[in-house]
Tab-separated table of C-alpha atoms in Angstrom:
chain	number	residue	atom	x	y	z
F	1	MET	CA	79.625	90.702	101.374
F	2	ARG	CA	81.033	88.843	104.337
F	3	ILE	CA	80.029	90.796	107.433
F	4	SER	CA	81.497	90.506	110.925
F	5	GLU	CA	79.247	93.088	112.582
F	6	VAL	CA	76.840	95.991	112.064
F	7	PHE	CA	76.359	98.473	114.901
F	8	TYR	CA	75.283	102.039	115.676
F	9	SER	CA	77.763	104.299	117.440
F	10	ILE	CA	79.634	107.560	116.897
F	11	GLN	CA	82.525	108.046	114.530
F	12	GLY	CA	85.652	107.879	116.667
F	13	GLU	CA	88.226	109.011	114.113
F	14	GLY	CA	88.803	111.604	111.430
F	15	LYS	CA	86.985	114.640	110.087
F	16	LEU	CA	83.555	113.352	111.164
F	17	LEU	CA	84.587	112.717	114.755
F	18	GLY	CA	81.563	112.332	116.994
F	19	VAL	CA	78.948	111.947	114.231
F	20	PRO	CA	76.351	109.214	114.953
F	21	SER	CA	76.886	106.523	112.328
F	22	VAL	CA	75.980	102.967	111.435
F	23	PHE	CA	79.125	100.884	111.018
F	24	VAL	CA	79.091	98.013	108.545
F	25	ARG	CA	82.243	95.960	109.093
F	26	ALA	CA	83.275	93.752	106.200
F	27	SER	CA	85.322	90.713	107.184
F	28	GLY	CA	88.523	89.921	105.316
F	29	CYS	CA	91.686	91.907	104.683
F	30	ASN	CA	94.676	91.737	102.348
F	31	LEU	CA	96.954	93.110	105.106
F	32	ARG	CA	97.967	91.893	108.559
F	33	CYS	CA	98.845	94.986	110.564
F	34	ALA	CA	100.885	94.306	113.693
F	35	TRP	CA	98.719	96.653	115.749
F	36	CYS	CA	95.354	95.706	114.190
F	37	ASP	CA	92.535	96.338	116.680
F	38	THR	CA	89.945	94.315	114.719
F	39	PRO	CA	91.638	90.921	114.274
F	40	TYR	CA	88.236	89.292	113.889
F	41	ALA	CA	87.997	91.048	110.491
F	42	SER	CA	91.631	90.584	109.486
F	43	TRP	CA	93.934	88.098	111.192
F	44	VAL	CA	91.122	85.670	112.011
F	45	PRO	CA	88.222	86.851	109.837
F	46	GLU	CA	84.809	85.778	111.038
F	47	GLY	CA	81.242	86.357	109.945
F	48	GLU	CA	79.070	85.156	107.102
F	49	ASP	CA	77.937	86.354	103.700
F	50	TRP	CA	75.023	88.790	103.876
F	51	PRO	CA	72.798	89.600	100.893
F	52	ILE	CA	72.363	93.283	100.076
F	53	SER	CA	68.824	93.218	101.473
F	54	ARG	CA	70.015	92.087	104.896
F	55	ILE	CA	72.737	94.737	104.998
F	56	MET	CA	70.261	97.485	104.086
F	57	ASP	CA	67.705	96.233	106.614
F	58	ALA	CA	70.359	96.336	109.342
F	59	ILE	CA	71.318	99.888	108.377
F	60	GLY	CA	67.681	100.963	108.188
F	61	SER	CA	66.955	99.689	111.691
F	62	HIS	CA	68.888	102.682	113.047
F	63	ASP	CA	67.865	106.318	112.715
F	64	ALA	CA	71.134	107.569	111.281
F	65	GLY	CA	72.076	109.604	108.240
F	66	HIS	CA	75.706	108.433	108.137
F	67	VAL	CA	77.036	104.992	107.266
F	68	VAL	CA	80.651	103.861	107.611
F	69	LEU	CA	81.730	100.893	105.489
F	70	THR	CA	84.798	99.542	107.222
F	71	GLY	CA	86.712	96.332	107.782
F	72	GLY	CA	89.020	94.538	107.415
F	73	GLU	CA	89.341	95.960	103.919
F	74	PRO	CA	85.899	96.481	102.357
F	75	VAL	CA	87.190	97.413	98.907
F	76	ILE	CA	88.413	93.867	98.228
F	77	ALA	CA	84.941	92.379	98.776
F	78	PRO	CA	83.486	91.084	95.468
F	79	ASP	CA	80.201	93.008	95.897
F	80	TYR	CA	81.758	96.182	97.320
F	81	GLU	CA	80.459	98.403	94.504
F	82	VAL	CA	76.921	97.028	94.837
F	83	VAL	CA	76.851	97.751	98.566
F	84	CYS	CA	78.112	101.307	98.032
F	85	ASP	CA	75.503	101.909	95.316
F	86	ALA	CA	72.692	100.676	97.580
F	87	ILE	CA	73.743	102.848	100.540
F	88	VAL	CA	74.109	106.012	98.461
F	89	ALA	CA	70.801	105.336	96.664
F	90	GLU	CA	69.078	105.618	100.065
F	91	GLY	CA	70.387	109.174	100.419
F	92	LEU	CA	72.766	108.244	103.216
F	93	HIS	CA	76.200	109.798	103.714
F	94	LEU	CA	78.765	107.090	103.041
F	95	THR	CA	82.292	106.931	104.423
F	96	VAL	CA	84.522	104.115	103.174
F	97	GLU	CA	87.451	103.263	105.436
F	98	THR	CA	90.264	101.742	103.401
F	99	ALA	CA	94.025	101.296	103.433
F	100	GLY	CA	94.027	102.423	99.805
F	101	THR	CA	95.827	99.337	98.523
F	102	VAL	CA	93.104	98.628	95.944
F	103	PHE	CA	90.971	101.092	93.975
F	104	LYS	CA	87.501	100.346	92.643
F	105	PRO	CA	85.275	103.155	91.345
F	106	SER	CA	82.223	103.548	93.562
F	107	PRO	CA	80.089	106.359	94.987
F	108	MET	CA	80.953	107.702	98.428
F	109	ASP	CA	80.987	110.992	100.294
F	110	LEU	CA	84.253	110.484	102.168
F	111	ALA	CA	87.166	108.196	101.426
F	112	SER	CA	88.934	107.643	104.736
F	113	LEU	CA	92.332	106.638	103.386
F	114	SER	CA	94.674	105.081	105.921
F	115	PRO	CA	97.950	104.174	104.168
F	116	LYS	CA	99.885	101.708	106.259
F	117	LEU	CA	103.386	102.750	107.305
F	118	SER	CA	106.250	100.359	107.987
F	119	ASN	CA	105.243	100.340	111.677
F	120	SER	CA	102.330	98.105	110.628
F	121	THR	CA	104.429	95.202	109.301
F	122	PRO	CA	104.090	92.167	111.617
F	123	TRP	CA	107.696	90.981	111.681
F	124	GLN	CA	107.363	89.642	115.234
F	125	LEU	CA	103.841	88.194	115.124
F	126	ASP	CA	102.892	84.627	114.194
F	127	ASP	CA	106.573	83.892	113.446
F	128	GLY	CA	106.497	86.669	110.841
F	129	ARG	CA	104.730	84.477	108.308
F	130	PHE	CA	102.527	87.311	107.017
F	131	ALA	CA	105.241	89.992	107.118
F	132	ALA	CA	106.637	89.683	103.604
F	133	ALA	CA	103.205	89.644	101.955
F	134	HIS	CA	102.055	92.584	104.084
F	135	GLU	CA	105.175	94.563	103.201
F	136	ARG	CA	104.603	93.995	99.467
F	137	GLN	CA	100.980	95.089	99.570
F	138	ARG	CA	100.726	97.777	102.233
F	139	MET	CA	101.434	100.775	99.985
F	140	ASN	CA	99.885	101.515	96.577
F	141	ILE	CA	100.442	105.173	95.764
F	142	PRO	CA	98.665	105.074	92.351
F	143	ALA	CA	95.553	103.612	94.019
F	144	ILE	CA	95.602	106.288	96.742
F	145	GLN	CA	95.910	108.977	94.086
F	146	ARG	CA	92.930	107.554	92.188
F	147	PHE	CA	90.806	107.843	95.323
F	148	ILE	CA	91.921	111.456	95.808
F	149	ASP	CA	91.171	112.320	92.186
F	150	SER	CA	87.747	110.677	91.973
F	151	VAL	CA	85.840	111.060	95.257
F	152	LYS	CA	83.808	113.920	96.736
F	153	GLY	CA	85.905	114.119	99.864
F	154	PHE	CA	88.835	112.331	101.425
F	155	GLN	CA	91.183	112.268	104.371
F	156	LEU	CA	94.684	110.856	104.693
F	157	LYS	CA	94.840	109.289	108.136
F	158	PHE	CA	98.123	107.893	109.453
F	159	VAL	CA	98.682	105.702	112.506
F	160	VAL	CA	101.756	107.094	114.274
F	161	ALA	CA	103.785	105.286	116.909
F	162	GLU	CA	107.198	106.987	116.895
F	163	PRO	CA	108.692	110.295	115.665
F	164	SER	CA	110.527	108.321	112.971
F	165	ASP	CA	107.143	107.705	111.307
F	166	LEU	CA	106.923	111.377	110.312
F	167	GLY	CA	109.650	111.189	107.673
F	168	GLU	CA	107.867	108.235	106.094
F	169	ILE	CA	104.639	110.233	105.947
F	170	GLU	CA	106.358	113.226	104.405
F	171	SER	CA	107.985	110.993	101.781
F	172	LEU	CA	104.610	109.511	100.836
F	173	LEU	CA	102.916	112.908	100.660
F	174	SER	CA	105.636	114.155	98.306
F	175	GLU	CA	104.401	111.579	95.780
F	176	LEU	CA	100.745	112.625	96.001
F	177	ARG	CA	98.931	115.678	94.658
F	178	GLY	CA	95.612	117.371	95.180
F	179	PHE	CA	95.456	117.477	98.982
F	180	ARG	CA	95.551	120.277	101.551
F	181	ASP	CA	97.431	120.325	104.832
F	182	ASP	CA	94.201	119.803	106.766
F	183	ASP	CA	93.438	116.635	104.773
F	184	VAL	CA	96.364	114.997	106.612
F	185	LEU	CA	95.517	113.520	110.023
F	186	LEU	CA	97.872	111.938	112.542
F	187	MET	CA	96.351	109.371	114.871
F	188	PRO	CA	98.269	107.834	117.791
F	189	GLU	CA	98.770	104.089	117.719
F	190	GLY	CA	97.363	102.425	120.801
F	191	ILE	CA	94.419	100.483	122.155
F	192	ASP	CA	94.347	101.879	125.693
F	193	ARG	CA	93.841	105.366	127.077
F	194	ALA	CA	97.278	105.639	128.681
F	195	THR	CA	99.155	104.865	125.463
F	196	LEU	CA	97.006	107.246	123.432
F	197	ALA	CA	97.476	110.052	125.950
F	198	ARG	CA	101.244	109.564	126.063
F	199	ARG	CA	101.652	109.705	122.303
F	200	ALA	CA	99.142	112.517	121.853
F	201	LEU	CA	101.378	115.091	123.520
F	202	TRP	CA	104.215	114.982	120.978
F	203	ILE	CA	101.970	114.199	117.983
F	204	VAL	CA	99.967	117.387	118.622
F	205	GLU	CA	103.176	119.419	118.529
F	206	GLU	CA	104.191	117.849	115.226
F	207	CYS	CA	100.758	118.605	113.759
F	208	LYS	CA	101.120	122.251	114.787
F	209	LYS	CA	104.456	122.501	112.963
F	210	ARG	CA	102.985	121.166	109.712
F	211	ARG	CA	99.378	122.449	109.921
F	212	TRP	CA	98.149	118.866	109.885
F	213	ARG	CA	95.258	117.653	112.027
F	214	TYR	CA	95.529	115.675	115.221
F	215	ALA	CA	93.015	112.798	115.190
F	216	PRO	CA	92.083	111.304	118.562
F	217	ARG	CA	90.625	107.802	118.847
F	218	LEU	CA	87.464	108.826	120.625
F	219	HIS	CA	85.893	105.373	120.654
F	220	ILE	CA	88.905	103.951	122.515
F	221	GLU	CA	88.810	106.805	125.017
F	222	LEU	CA	85.083	106.253	125.638
F	223	PHE	CA	84.617	102.501	125.285
F	224	GLY	CA	88.034	100.854	125.205
F	225	THR	CA	88.243	97.954	122.750
F	226	ARG	CA	84.716	96.676	123.379
F	227	ARG	CA	83.093	95.491	120.174
F	228	GLY	CA	79.986	97.164	118.822
F	229	THR	CA	81.057	100.632	119.924
């Protein structure tokens, strides 16, 4: 698996907010989100191929019971299933962070599904050259449903920038089954504290109306966009 970084921090998003975790960031992504905060694993993927032994040694160097396999998009990596098998075989709790555009059967404890809304399409970036491909690939409802149907636990986490995003979320949810209201999390788009705080106020109110969860970006609030946090 091509790896851009491995680090020990706390989970900054979702149901496991605040849990100490080792993050294994796969490099490479089939999407090009306009607001991507890890371009070094997506827009300009870096890193090198690591054998399974090196990945497991890096995880084992930290005293943590939780591992987060993230990206980029880890599910598209050729040895994704092998890495998942190795992590789970060690008795570690595994979260896989994915946009849900591709499904591959693999063991995990939590599928952190982050379907990409139309606010992610990079029409204005890099002369829009990735926009059409991103738009074609960003949503795969059958793949998302397969994750929901096959994993131990899951969350549906949406990056929200404007109130108009809510109708898009509701439309998507109407095509899915097998989730509860508190499986749906709204996370403000933003990579600085001021933007997150501004959007949080109205997003919280919308979550209250629908019994969805508000999901802060704790790592941004604590560390900003500094890598390895």
